[in-house]
Amino acid sequence: MGTDVITIAPAASIRGTISVPGDKSITHRALLLNSVARGKSQISGAGLGDDCLSTISCLRQLGVQIEQVAKHEFIVHGVADQLRESTVPLNCGNSGTTMRLLLGILSSIPQFNILYGDSSLTNRPMGRVANPLRQMGSSIDGRQNGNLPPLAIKGRSLNGIAYHMPVASAQLKSALLLAAVRANGTTIINQPAQSRDHTELMLSSQGINMTKSGNTIKMDGGQEPEAIDVLVPGDISSAAFWMILAAIHPDAELSVKNVGSNPTRTGVIMILEQMGAHISQDNLQIGSEPAADFFIKSSSLRGTTISGAEIPLLIDELPAIAVAATQAEGTTIIRDATELRVKESDRISAMYQGLQKMGAAIEETEDGLIVHGPSCLRGSKVQCHGDHRVAMALAIAASLAEGETELYGASAVSISYPGFWRILHEIQSV
Ligand code: S3P
């Protein structure tokens, strides 16, 4: 558990025009998909959080030349299926996306590799990815019969499968698509609900044919992606912290520029609007992904219920939404969100503990949270559980609380948002 401490004082007001780091999910995919494509590509606006750096270092270890030509710009020299076997285990750090998508890619490469991560990643479920990849012909082993890292993978010639995913996970779907593209025969993937579709969009731009009907994707194997340049929009999952802070702070007006607004990611906007937030947006288009400039100001929120197919569309924003719920009139119910228990930390329990300590009227349920608002939050000592999104959610709660809050383990923000504290400082007057 982190012992590093950051102290946050309440903000008197929130003002400014800001931009957020490049989308983490799209940056991972731009790096991974272009590494195994034919040709050279340029990635601009890349997110530089520790998770994306883990992806870059694993790919370099696998023999891909990735040049950093400017702060947020990389040139990737794609190697198609000619990845090199790594002589050392591949360190995925804290990043589930790195590990799961690499499992999909390495499944069809006839080499032996070992993937490991930090103490959080070492306890996250990988069986959901390993099982269908084994059905396709890959050999994956690890602790708990390949459910927990470190994982050893030996790629083989794969065969397509028809697979019904037990969870609506974009990481699982992406791993299967990345394996399917080089498999023999056809792969059919059925998802229980729609999750982020960046992999599908990027593979299609790379010339890969697939068909989509409802929540089912069908792809023929034996295809080769072509390298494409990617302009990465800002990360809505990072922007969400500022949008929510602006919506719940009594004196706030904030513009957040160039934020990815792919409809499989904008659940947070939909829910905030449903809760009564004043949000306006000007639409843009960044490459194959939609984006928008957002303007948000102080709002009177009311409680709502978030459940079912809405959950995958805002899964990473739920810690921050729980903070919004503490300031909303009435009850907010978050359910069907058991997946939150297997993120970088158990986010249901972490947010319950943190917000309860700060004075919120909050209940923990098996698959979510119930928050009775509004409540006046008070500064306290709270634990971030080494989880970047818990740290940022508690930081915005702290900006609104009475008195100072000490956040323990808050340095984890660098996983997705290295500049978070600087922006928090810039937009607030104390
Ligand atoms: C991600 C998908 C989500 C999300 C994670 C990033 C991705 O995880 O929580 O932060 O980039 O595909 P799951 O696919 O496991 O739900």
Short mmCIF file of C-alpha atoms and ligand atoms in Angstrom, two decimals:
data_model
loop_
_atom_site.label_atom_id
_atom_site.label_comp_id
_atom_site.label_asym_id
_atom_site.label_seq_id
_atom_site.Cartn_x
_atom_site.Cartn_y
_atom_site.Cartn_z
CA MET A 1 0.00 0.00 0.00
CA GLY A 2 1.38 3.44 -0.92
CA THR A 3 3.02 5.45 1.81
CA ASP A 4 3.52 8.53 -0.39
CA VAL A 5 1.17 11.29 0.71
CA ILE A 6 -0.36 14.24 -1.11
CA THR A 7 -2.26 16.89 0.82
CA ILE A 8 -5.20 18.59 -0.88
CA ALA A 9 -6.84 21.77 0.35
CA PRO A 10 -10.38 22.73 -0.70
CA ALA A 11 -10.66 24.86 -3.86
CA ALA A 12 -12.52 28.18 -3.59
CA SER A 13 -13.36 28.10 -7.28
CA ILE A 14 -12.61 26.14 -10.47
CA ARG A 15 -11.82 28.06 -13.67
CA GLY A 16 -9.85 27.45 -16.84
CA THR A 17 -9.41 25.95 -20.27
CA ILE A 18 -7.49 22.72 -20.23
CA SER A 19 -6.62 19.72 -22.35
CA VAL A 20 -6.04 16.17 -21.12
CA PRO A 21 -3.45 13.50 -22.05
CA GLY A 22 -3.92 11.34 -25.12
CA ASP A 23 -6.42 8.51 -24.67
CA LYS A 24 -4.76 5.57 -22.92
CA SER A 25 -6.82 2.86 -24.64
CA ILE A 26 -6.20 4.33 -28.11
CA THR A 27 -2.47 4.90 -27.42
CA HIS A 28 -2.02 1.24 -26.38
CA ARG A 29 -3.79 0.08 -29.52
CA ALA A 30 -1.94 2.46 -31.84
CA LEU A 31 1.37 1.08 -30.52
CA LEU A 32 0.40 -2.59 -30.45
CA LEU A 33 -1.58 -2.78 -33.69
CA ASN A 34 1.01 -0.82 -35.67
CA SER A 35 3.86 -2.93 -34.25
CA VAL A 36 2.34 -6.06 -35.77
CA ALA A 37 1.35 -4.31 -39.01
CA ARG A 38 3.31 -4.04 -42.23
CA GLY A 39 4.99 -0.63 -42.65
CA LYS A 40 5.86 2.49 -40.73
CA SER A 41 3.41 4.66 -38.81
CA GLN A 42 3.35 7.86 -36.85
CA ILE A 43 1.41 8.20 -33.59
CA SER A 44 0.70 11.76 -32.48
CA GLY A 45 -0.85 12.98 -29.24
CA ALA A 46 0.09 9.73 -27.47
CA GLY A 47 -0.65 9.36 -23.76
CA LEU A 48 2.58 9.02 -21.77
CA GLY A 49 1.30 7.49 -18.57
CA ASP A 50 3.24 4.58 -17.06
CA ASP A 51 0.82 2.04 -18.60
CA CYS A 52 1.56 3.18 -22.17
CA LEU A 53 5.29 3.25 -21.34
CA SER A 54 4.95 -0.42 -20.25
CA THR A 55 3.47 -1.25 -23.66
CA ILE A 56 6.34 0.53 -25.43
CA SER A 57 9.00 -1.27 -23.41
CA CYS A 58 7.41 -4.71 -23.98
CA LEU A 59 7.18 -4.07 -27.72
CA ARG A 60 10.82 -2.92 -27.89
CA GLN A 61 11.77 -6.08 -26.00
CA LEU A 62 9.95 -8.03 -28.71
CA GLY A 63 12.14 -6.41 -31.35
CA VAL A 64 9.93 -3.53 -32.53
CA GLN A 65 11.73 -0.27 -33.22
CA ILE A 66 9.73 2.58 -31.67
CA GLU A 67 11.28 6.05 -31.96
CA GLN A 68 10.12 8.96 -29.84
CA VAL A 69 10.43 11.92 -32.23
CA ALA A 70 8.69 14.54 -30.06
CA LYS A 71 7.17 14.58 -26.57
CA HIS A 72 3.91 12.93 -27.63
CA GLU A 73 4.93 11.58 -31.03
CA PHE A 74 6.29 8.17 -31.95
CA ILE A 75 7.34 6.42 -35.14
CA VAL A 76 6.62 2.68 -35.06
CA HIS A 77 8.42 0.37 -37.50
CA GLY A 78 5.92 -2.46 -37.88
CA VAL A 79 7.29 -5.99 -38.07
CA ALA A 80 4.07 -7.80 -39.10
CA ASP A 81 4.34 -11.32 -37.58
CA GLN A 82 8.12 -11.16 -37.17
CA LEU A 83 8.25 -10.34 -33.47
CA ARG A 84 11.45 -11.50 -31.78
CA GLU A 85 11.32 -13.84 -28.79
CA SER A 86 12.22 -11.85 -25.67
CA THR A 87 15.20 -13.16 -23.76
CA VAL A 88 13.86 -11.69 -20.54
CA PRO A 89 10.34 -11.75 -19.05
CA LEU A 90 8.13 -8.90 -20.31
CA ASN A 91 7.17 -6.40 -17.61
CA CYS A 92 3.59 -5.16 -18.11
CA GLY A 93 3.78 -3.04 -14.94
CA ASN A 94 0.29 -2.10 -13.71
CA SER A 95 -1.30 -2.46 -17.14
CA GLY A 96 -4.05 -5.02 -17.74
CA THR A 97 -4.45 -3.76 -21.30
CA THR A 98 -0.77 -4.42 -22.07
CA MET A 99 -0.90 -7.96 -20.70
CA ARG A 100 -4.25 -9.00 -22.18
CA LEU A 101 -3.70 -7.55 -25.66
CA LEU A 102 -0.16 -8.95 -25.80
CA LEU A 103 -1.55 -12.40 -24.93
CA GLY A 104 -3.78 -12.13 -28.00
CA ILE A 105 -0.90 -11.04 -30.23
CA LEU A 106 1.65 -13.55 -28.91
CA SER A 107 -0.79 -16.46 -29.23
CA SER A 108 -0.07 -16.79 -32.95
CA ILE A 109 3.69 -16.10 -32.76
CA PRO A 110 5.56 -19.43 -32.50
CA GLN A 111 7.83 -18.35 -29.65
CA PHE A 112 8.06 -18.58 -25.89
CA ASN A 113 7.52 -15.47 -23.77
CA ILE A 114 6.77 -14.70 -20.13
CA LEU A 115 4.56 -11.82 -19.04
CA TYR A 116 4.52 -10.41 -15.53
CA GLY A 117 3.44 -7.26 -13.72
CA ASP A 118 3.34 -5.40 -10.42
CA SER A 119 1.55 -6.65 -7.31
CA SER A 120 -1.83 -5.36 -8.55
CA LEU A 121 -1.59 -6.94 -12.01
CA THR A 122 -0.29 -10.18 -10.49
CA ASN A 123 -3.70 -10.61 -8.84
CA ARG A 124 -5.96 -9.75 -11.79
CA PRO A 125 -7.88 -12.46 -13.66
CA MET A 126 -6.29 -13.58 -16.91
CA GLY A 127 -8.23 -16.85 -17.31
CA ARG A 128 -10.95 -14.95 -19.18
CA VAL A 129 -8.36 -14.32 -21.92
CA ALA A 130 -6.23 -17.46 -21.57
CA ASN A 131 -9.18 -19.89 -21.86
CA PRO A 132 -10.53 -18.83 -25.29
CA LEU A 133 -6.98 -18.31 -26.62
CA ARG A 134 -6.19 -21.90 -25.59
CA GLN A 135 -9.35 -23.02 -27.41
CA MET A 136 -7.85 -21.36 -30.50
CA GLY A 137 -4.65 -23.38 -30.02
CA SER A 138 -2.37 -21.17 -27.94
CA SER A 139 -0.48 -22.56 -24.97
CA ILE A 140 -0.71 -20.36 -21.85
CA ASP A 141 0.19 -21.33 -18.32
CA GLY A 142 0.64 -19.56 -15.03
CA ARG A 143 -0.47 -19.62 -11.43
CA GLN A 144 -4.00 -21.01 -10.87
CA ASN A 145 -3.83 -22.87 -14.17
CA GLY A 146 -3.02 -19.72 -16.12
CA ASN A 147 -5.52 -17.43 -14.40
CA LEU A 148 -2.90 -15.35 -12.57
CA PRO A 149 0.39 -13.85 -13.78
CA PRO A 150 3.22 -14.42 -14.29
CA LEU A 151 2.10 -16.15 -17.48
CA ALA A 152 4.16 -18.25 -19.86
CA ILE A 153 2.91 -18.24 -23.44
CA LYS A 154 3.91 -20.37 -26.38
CA GLY A 155 2.28 -19.21 -29.59
CA ARG A 156 1.04 -21.68 -32.19
CA SER A 157 -0.86 -21.78 -35.44
CA LEU A 158 -4.40 -20.83 -34.34
CA ASN A 159 -7.88 -21.84 -35.47
CA GLY A 160 -10.91 -19.55 -35.38
CA ILE A 161 -13.59 -20.20 -32.74
CA ALA A 162 -17.15 -19.14 -32.01
CA TYR A 163 -17.05 -17.64 -28.54
CA HIS A 164 -19.60 -16.07 -26.21
CA MET A 165 -17.72 -13.74 -23.87
CA PRO A 166 -18.72 -14.18 -20.19
CA VAL A 167 -17.94 -10.48 -19.45
CA ALA A 168 -18.34 -7.30 -21.52
CA SER A 169 -14.61 -6.61 -21.55
CA ALA A 170 -12.91 -4.66 -24.33
CA GLN A 171 -9.57 -6.11 -23.29
CA LEU A 172 -10.85 -9.66 -23.76
CA LYS A 173 -12.57 -8.78 -27.05
CA SER A 174 -9.40 -7.08 -28.32
CA ALA A 175 -7.16 -10.02 -27.37
CA LEU A 176 -9.47 -12.37 -29.31
CA LEU A 177 -9.59 -10.08 -32.36
CA LEU A 178 -5.80 -9.77 -32.40
CA ALA A 179 -5.48 -13.57 -32.30
CA ALA A 180 -8.29 -14.06 -34.84
CA VAL A 181 -6.70 -11.84 -37.46
CA ARG A 182 -3.88 -14.35 -38.04
CA ALA A 183 -5.84 -17.54 -37.29
CA ASN A 184 -7.01 -20.13 -39.80
CA GLY A 185 -10.73 -19.89 -40.50
CA THR A 186 -13.37 -17.60 -39.07
CA THR A 187 -13.77 -16.30 -35.51
CA ILE A 188 -17.16 -15.22 -34.17
CA ILE A 189 -17.20 -13.23 -30.94
CA ASN A 190 -20.43 -12.47 -29.12
CA GLN A 191 -20.34 -9.89 -26.34
CA PRO A 192 -22.93 -9.70 -23.53
CA ALA A 193 -22.98 -5.89 -23.99
CA GLN A 194 -21.17 -3.29 -26.06
CA SER A 195 -17.74 -2.25 -24.74
CA ARG A 196 -15.25 0.27 -26.16
CA ASP A 197 -14.68 -0.44 -29.86
CA HIS A 198 -11.30 1.22 -30.50
CA THR A 199 -9.74 -2.07 -31.61
CA GLU A 200 -12.47 -2.69 -34.18
CA LEU A 201 -12.18 0.88 -35.53
CA MET A 202 -8.39 0.77 -35.75
CA LEU A 203 -8.20 -2.70 -37.31
CA SER A 204 -10.79 -1.60 -39.91
CA SER A 205 -8.65 1.46 -40.73
CA GLN A 206 -5.72 -0.93 -41.12
CA GLY A 207 -7.63 -2.74 -43.86
CA ILE A 208 -8.90 -5.69 -41.82
CA ASN A 209 -12.33 -6.96 -42.84
CA MET A 210 -14.85 -7.85 -40.18
CA THR A 211 -18.60 -7.69 -39.92
CA LYS A 212 -20.57 -6.53 -36.95
CA SER A 213 -24.18 -7.34 -36.27
CA GLY A 214 -25.58 -6.25 -32.90
CA ASN A 215 -23.08 -7.42 -30.30
CA THR A 216 -21.53 -10.08 -32.57
CA ILE A 217 -18.31 -9.62 -34.54
CA LYS A 218 -17.24 -12.01 -37.29
CA MET A 219 -13.70 -11.98 -38.67
CA ASP A 220 -11.93 -14.19 -41.21
CA GLY A 221 -8.35 -15.07 -40.32
CA GLY A 222 -5.26 -14.92 -42.51
CA GLN A 223 -5.34 -11.11 -42.78
CA GLU A 224 -2.43 -8.70 -42.43
CA PRO A 225 -2.95 -5.22 -40.95
CA GLU A 226 -1.30 -2.27 -42.70
CA ALA A 227 0.39 0.43 -40.62
CA ILE A 228 -1.65 3.63 -40.24
CA ASP A 229 -0.90 7.01 -38.73
CA VAL A 230 -2.93 7.68 -35.58
CA LEU A 231 -3.85 11.04 -34.09
CA VAL A 232 -4.86 10.25 -30.50
CA PRO A 233 -7.66 12.39 -29.01
CA GLY A 234 -7.69 13.41 -25.32
CA ASP A 235 -8.74 10.77 -22.81
CA ILE A 236 -12.37 11.07 -21.71
CA SER A 237 -11.51 8.92 -18.68
CA SER A 238 -9.05 11.63 -17.57
CA ALA A 239 -11.37 14.49 -18.58
CA ALA A 240 -14.17 12.94 -16.48
CA PHE A 241 -12.45 13.94 -13.22
CA TRP A 242 -12.42 17.61 -14.23
CA MET A 243 -15.94 17.52 -15.65
CA ILE A 244 -17.28 16.03 -12.43
CA LEU A 245 -15.30 18.45 -10.26
CA ALA A 246 -16.73 21.37 -12.27
CA ALA A 247 -20.27 19.99 -12.08
CA ILE A 248 -20.23 19.51 -8.28
CA HIS A 249 -18.22 22.57 -7.26
CA PRO A 250 -20.45 25.53 -6.36
CA ASP A 251 -18.25 28.04 -8.23
CA ALA A 252 -16.95 26.43 -11.43
CA GLU A 253 -16.67 27.05 -15.16
CA LEU A 254 -14.34 24.82 -17.13
CA SER A 255 -13.54 24.08 -20.78
CA VAL A 256 -11.90 20.77 -21.64
CA LYS A 257 -10.62 20.70 -25.20
CA ASN A 258 -10.17 17.84 -27.67
CA VAL A 259 -11.66 14.95 -25.71
CA GLY A 260 -12.37 11.62 -27.42
CA SER A 261 -16.15 11.19 -27.64
CA ASN A 262 -16.50 7.70 -29.06
CA PRO A 263 -20.07 6.67 -28.08
CA THR A 264 -18.73 3.49 -26.43
CA ARG A 265 -16.91 5.76 -23.96
CA THR A 266 -19.34 8.62 -23.31
CA GLY A 267 -21.54 6.91 -20.73
CA VAL A 268 -20.23 9.42 -18.18
CA ILE A 269 -21.59 12.38 -20.18
CA MET A 270 -24.96 10.66 -20.55
CA ILE A 271 -25.18 9.96 -16.80
CA LEU A 272 -24.02 13.44 -15.78
CA GLU A 273 -26.66 14.97 -18.04
CA GLN A 274 -29.25 12.61 -16.59
CA MET A 275 -28.19 13.83 -13.13
CA GLY A 276 -28.77 17.43 -14.27
CA ALA A 277 -25.23 18.62 -15.11
CA HIS A 278 -24.78 21.65 -17.38
CA ILE A 279 -22.52 20.34 -20.15
CA SER A 280 -22.23 21.70 -23.66
CA GLN A 281 -20.13 20.23 -26.43
CA ASP A 282 -18.68 21.21 -29.82
CA ASN A 283 -17.98 18.19 -31.96
CA LEU A 284 -14.71 17.54 -33.82
CA GLN A 285 -13.26 14.49 -35.55
CA ILE A 286 -9.75 13.20 -34.76
CA GLY A 287 -8.73 10.60 -37.35
CA SER A 288 -11.13 7.66 -37.19
CA GLU A 289 -12.33 8.60 -33.71
CA PRO A 290 -14.88 11.32 -32.83
CA ALA A 291 -13.85 14.03 -30.35
CA ALA A 292 -15.35 17.15 -28.79
CA ASP A 293 -14.60 20.29 -26.78
CA PHE A 294 -16.66 20.31 -23.57
CA PHE A 295 -17.78 23.17 -21.35
CA ILE A 296 -19.06 22.38 -17.84
CA LYS A 297 -20.23 24.60 -15.01
CA SER A 298 -21.56 24.29 -11.46
CA SER A 299 -24.76 22.27 -11.46
CA SER A 300 -27.38 21.00 -9.02
CA LEU A 301 -27.30 17.24 -9.43
CA ARG A 302 -29.93 14.65 -8.58
CA GLY A 303 -29.42 10.96 -7.88
CA THR A 304 -29.82 8.31 -10.55
CA THR A 305 -29.47 4.57 -11.18
CA ILE A 306 -26.62 3.20 -13.31
CA SER A 307 -26.81 -0.46 -14.31
CA GLY A 308 -26.70 -3.16 -16.97
CA ALA A 309 -25.43 -2.25 -20.43
CA GLU A 310 -24.56 1.29 -19.24
CA ILE A 311 -21.74 -0.05 -17.04
CA PRO A 312 -19.13 -0.94 -19.73
CA LEU A 313 -19.66 2.50 -21.30
CA LEU A 314 -18.43 4.25 -18.13
CA ILE A 315 -16.59 1.52 -16.22
CA ASP A 316 -13.45 3.60 -15.53
CA GLU A 317 -15.46 6.69 -14.58
CA LEU A 318 -17.46 5.01 -11.78
CA PRO A 319 -15.08 6.08 -8.96
CA ALA A 320 -15.53 9.72 -10.01
CA ILE A 321 -19.29 9.25 -10.54
CA ALA A 322 -19.49 7.96 -6.95
CA VAL A 323 -18.01 11.31 -5.85
CA ALA A 324 -20.62 13.17 -7.94
CA ALA A 325 -23.32 11.09 -6.24
CA THR A 326 -22.25 12.37 -2.80
CA GLN A 327 -23.24 15.88 -3.97
CA ALA A 328 -26.49 14.90 -5.72
CA GLU A 329 -29.92 15.31 -4.15
CA GLY A 330 -31.39 11.87 -3.46
CA THR A 331 -30.07 8.35 -3.92
CA THR A 332 -27.68 7.10 -6.60
CA ILE A 333 -27.52 3.35 -7.18
CA ILE A 334 -24.63 1.77 -9.07
CA ARG A 335 -25.23 -1.93 -9.74
CA ASP A 336 -24.08 -4.71 -12.12
CA ALA A 337 -20.54 -3.37 -11.65
CA THR A 338 -18.78 -6.42 -10.11
CA GLU A 339 -16.00 -5.86 -12.69
CA LEU A 340 -14.91 -2.90 -10.54
CA ARG A 341 -13.70 -5.41 -7.98
CA VAL A 342 -11.02 -6.75 -10.37
CA LYS A 343 -9.58 -3.45 -11.61
CA GLU A 344 -6.24 -2.01 -10.43
CA SER A 345 -7.78 -2.27 -6.94
CA ASP A 346 -11.19 -3.38 -5.68
CA ARG A 347 -12.72 -0.04 -6.63
CA ILE A 348 -16.07 -0.72 -4.95
CA SER A 349 -14.42 -1.26 -1.61
CA ALA A 350 -11.78 1.47 -2.12
CA MET A 351 -14.38 4.16 -2.96
CA TYR A 352 -16.67 3.01 -0.17
CA GLN A 353 -13.87 3.26 2.40
CA GLY A 354 -12.54 6.60 1.14
CA LEU A 355 -15.87 8.40 0.75
CA GLN A 356 -17.31 7.00 3.97
CA LYS A 357 -14.28 8.30 5.85
CA MET A 358 -14.87 11.71 4.26
CA GLY A 359 -18.42 11.76 5.60
CA ALA A 360 -20.50 10.48 2.67
CA ALA A 361 -23.63 8.41 3.32
CA ILE A 362 -22.55 5.43 1.24
CA GLU A 363 -23.28 1.69 1.25
CA GLU A 364 -21.19 -1.04 -0.36
CA THR A 365 -23.11 -3.77 -2.18
CA GLU A 366 -21.80 -6.91 -3.83
CA ASP A 367 -21.96 -5.38 -7.31
CA GLY A 368 -21.81 -1.65 -6.67
CA LEU A 369 -22.50 1.27 -4.37
CA ILE A 370 -25.53 3.14 -3.02
CA VAL A 371 -24.94 6.80 -2.23
CA HIS A 372 -27.40 9.04 -0.40
CA GLY A 373 -26.76 12.69 -1.12
CA PRO A 374 -26.07 15.40 -0.71
CA SER A 375 -23.51 15.28 2.07
CA CYS A 376 -20.89 17.70 3.22
CA LEU A 377 -17.51 16.00 2.76
CA ARG A 378 -14.77 16.62 5.33
CA GLY A 379 -11.02 16.37 4.89
CA SER A 380 -9.51 13.16 6.30
CA LYS A 381 -6.64 10.73 5.79
CA VAL A 382 -7.66 8.37 2.99
CA GLN A 383 -6.01 5.45 1.22
CA CYS A 384 -5.80 5.33 -2.61
CA HIS A 385 -4.84 1.61 -2.67
CA GLY A 386 -2.14 2.39 -5.28
CA ASP A 387 -4.95 2.84 -7.83
CA HIS A 388 -4.71 5.84 -10.18
CA ARG A 389 -8.45 6.32 -10.64
CA VAL A 390 -9.21 5.97 -6.92
CA ALA A 391 -6.51 8.58 -6.22
CA MET A 392 -7.94 11.06 -8.76
CA ALA A 393 -11.54 10.48 -7.63
CA LEU A 394 -10.60 11.07 -3.98
CA ALA A 395 -8.58 14.14 -5.03
CA ILE A 396 -11.66 15.78 -6.56
CA ALA A 397 -13.66 14.86 -3.47
CA ALA A 398 -10.90 16.50 -1.42
CA SER A 399 -11.10 19.70 -3.51
CA LEU A 400 -14.67 20.03 -2.34
CA ALA A 401 -14.27 18.90 1.27
CA GLU A 402 -14.03 21.07 4.34
CA GLY A 403 -10.43 21.10 5.59
CA GLU A 404 -7.39 19.30 4.27
CA THR A 405 -7.31 15.72 2.96
CA GLU A 406 -4.23 13.52 3.00
CA LEU A 407 -4.20 11.03 0.13
CA TYR A 408 -1.97 7.99 0.77
CA GLY A 409 -0.59 6.17 -2.26
CA ALA A 410 -1.60 9.01 -4.58
CA SER A 411 1.53 8.85 -6.76
CA ALA A 412 -0.35 6.12 -8.68
CA VAL A 413 -1.92 8.90 -10.79
CA SER A 414 1.15 8.63 -13.08
CA ILE A 415 -0.31 5.36 -14.44
CA SER A 416 -2.70 7.32 -16.66
CA TYR A 417 -2.23 11.01 -15.87
CA PRO A 418 1.27 12.24 -14.95
CA GLY A 419 0.23 15.94 -15.10
CA PHE A 420 -2.87 15.54 -12.90
CA TRP A 421 -1.59 17.51 -9.85
CA ARG A 422 -0.34 20.40 -12.02
CA ILE A 423 -3.76 20.81 -13.66
CA LEU A 424 -5.53 20.53 -10.30
CA HIS A 425 -3.29 23.34 -9.06
CA GLU A 426 -3.82 25.45 -12.21
CA ILE A 427 -7.63 25.38 -12.28
CA GLN A 428 -8.29 26.06 -8.63
CA SER A 429 -8.05 29.17 -6.55
CA VAL A 430 -7.80 28.45 -2.84
C1 S3P B 1 -9.71 -1.01 -21.38
C2 S3P B 1 -10.87 -1.68 -21.12
C3 S3P B 1 -11.51 -1.71 -19.79
C4 S3P B 1 -11.02 -0.56 -18.92
C5 S3P B 1 -9.53 -0.42 -18.96
C6 S3P B 1 -9.05 -0.17 -20.38
C7 S3P B 1 -9.15 -1.10 -22.73
O1 S3P B 1 -11.19 -2.91 -19.14
O2 S3P B 1 -11.46 -0.73 -17.59
O3 S3P B 1 -9.11 0.65 -18.14
O4 S3P B 1 -8.28 -0.28 -23.09
O5 S3P B 1 -9.54 -2.01 -23.46
P1 S3P B 1 -12.04 -4.26 -19.46
O6 S3P B 1 -11.95 -4.49 -20.89
O7 S3P B 1 -11.38 -5.35 -18.68
O8 S3P B 1 -13.42 -3.97 -18.97
#
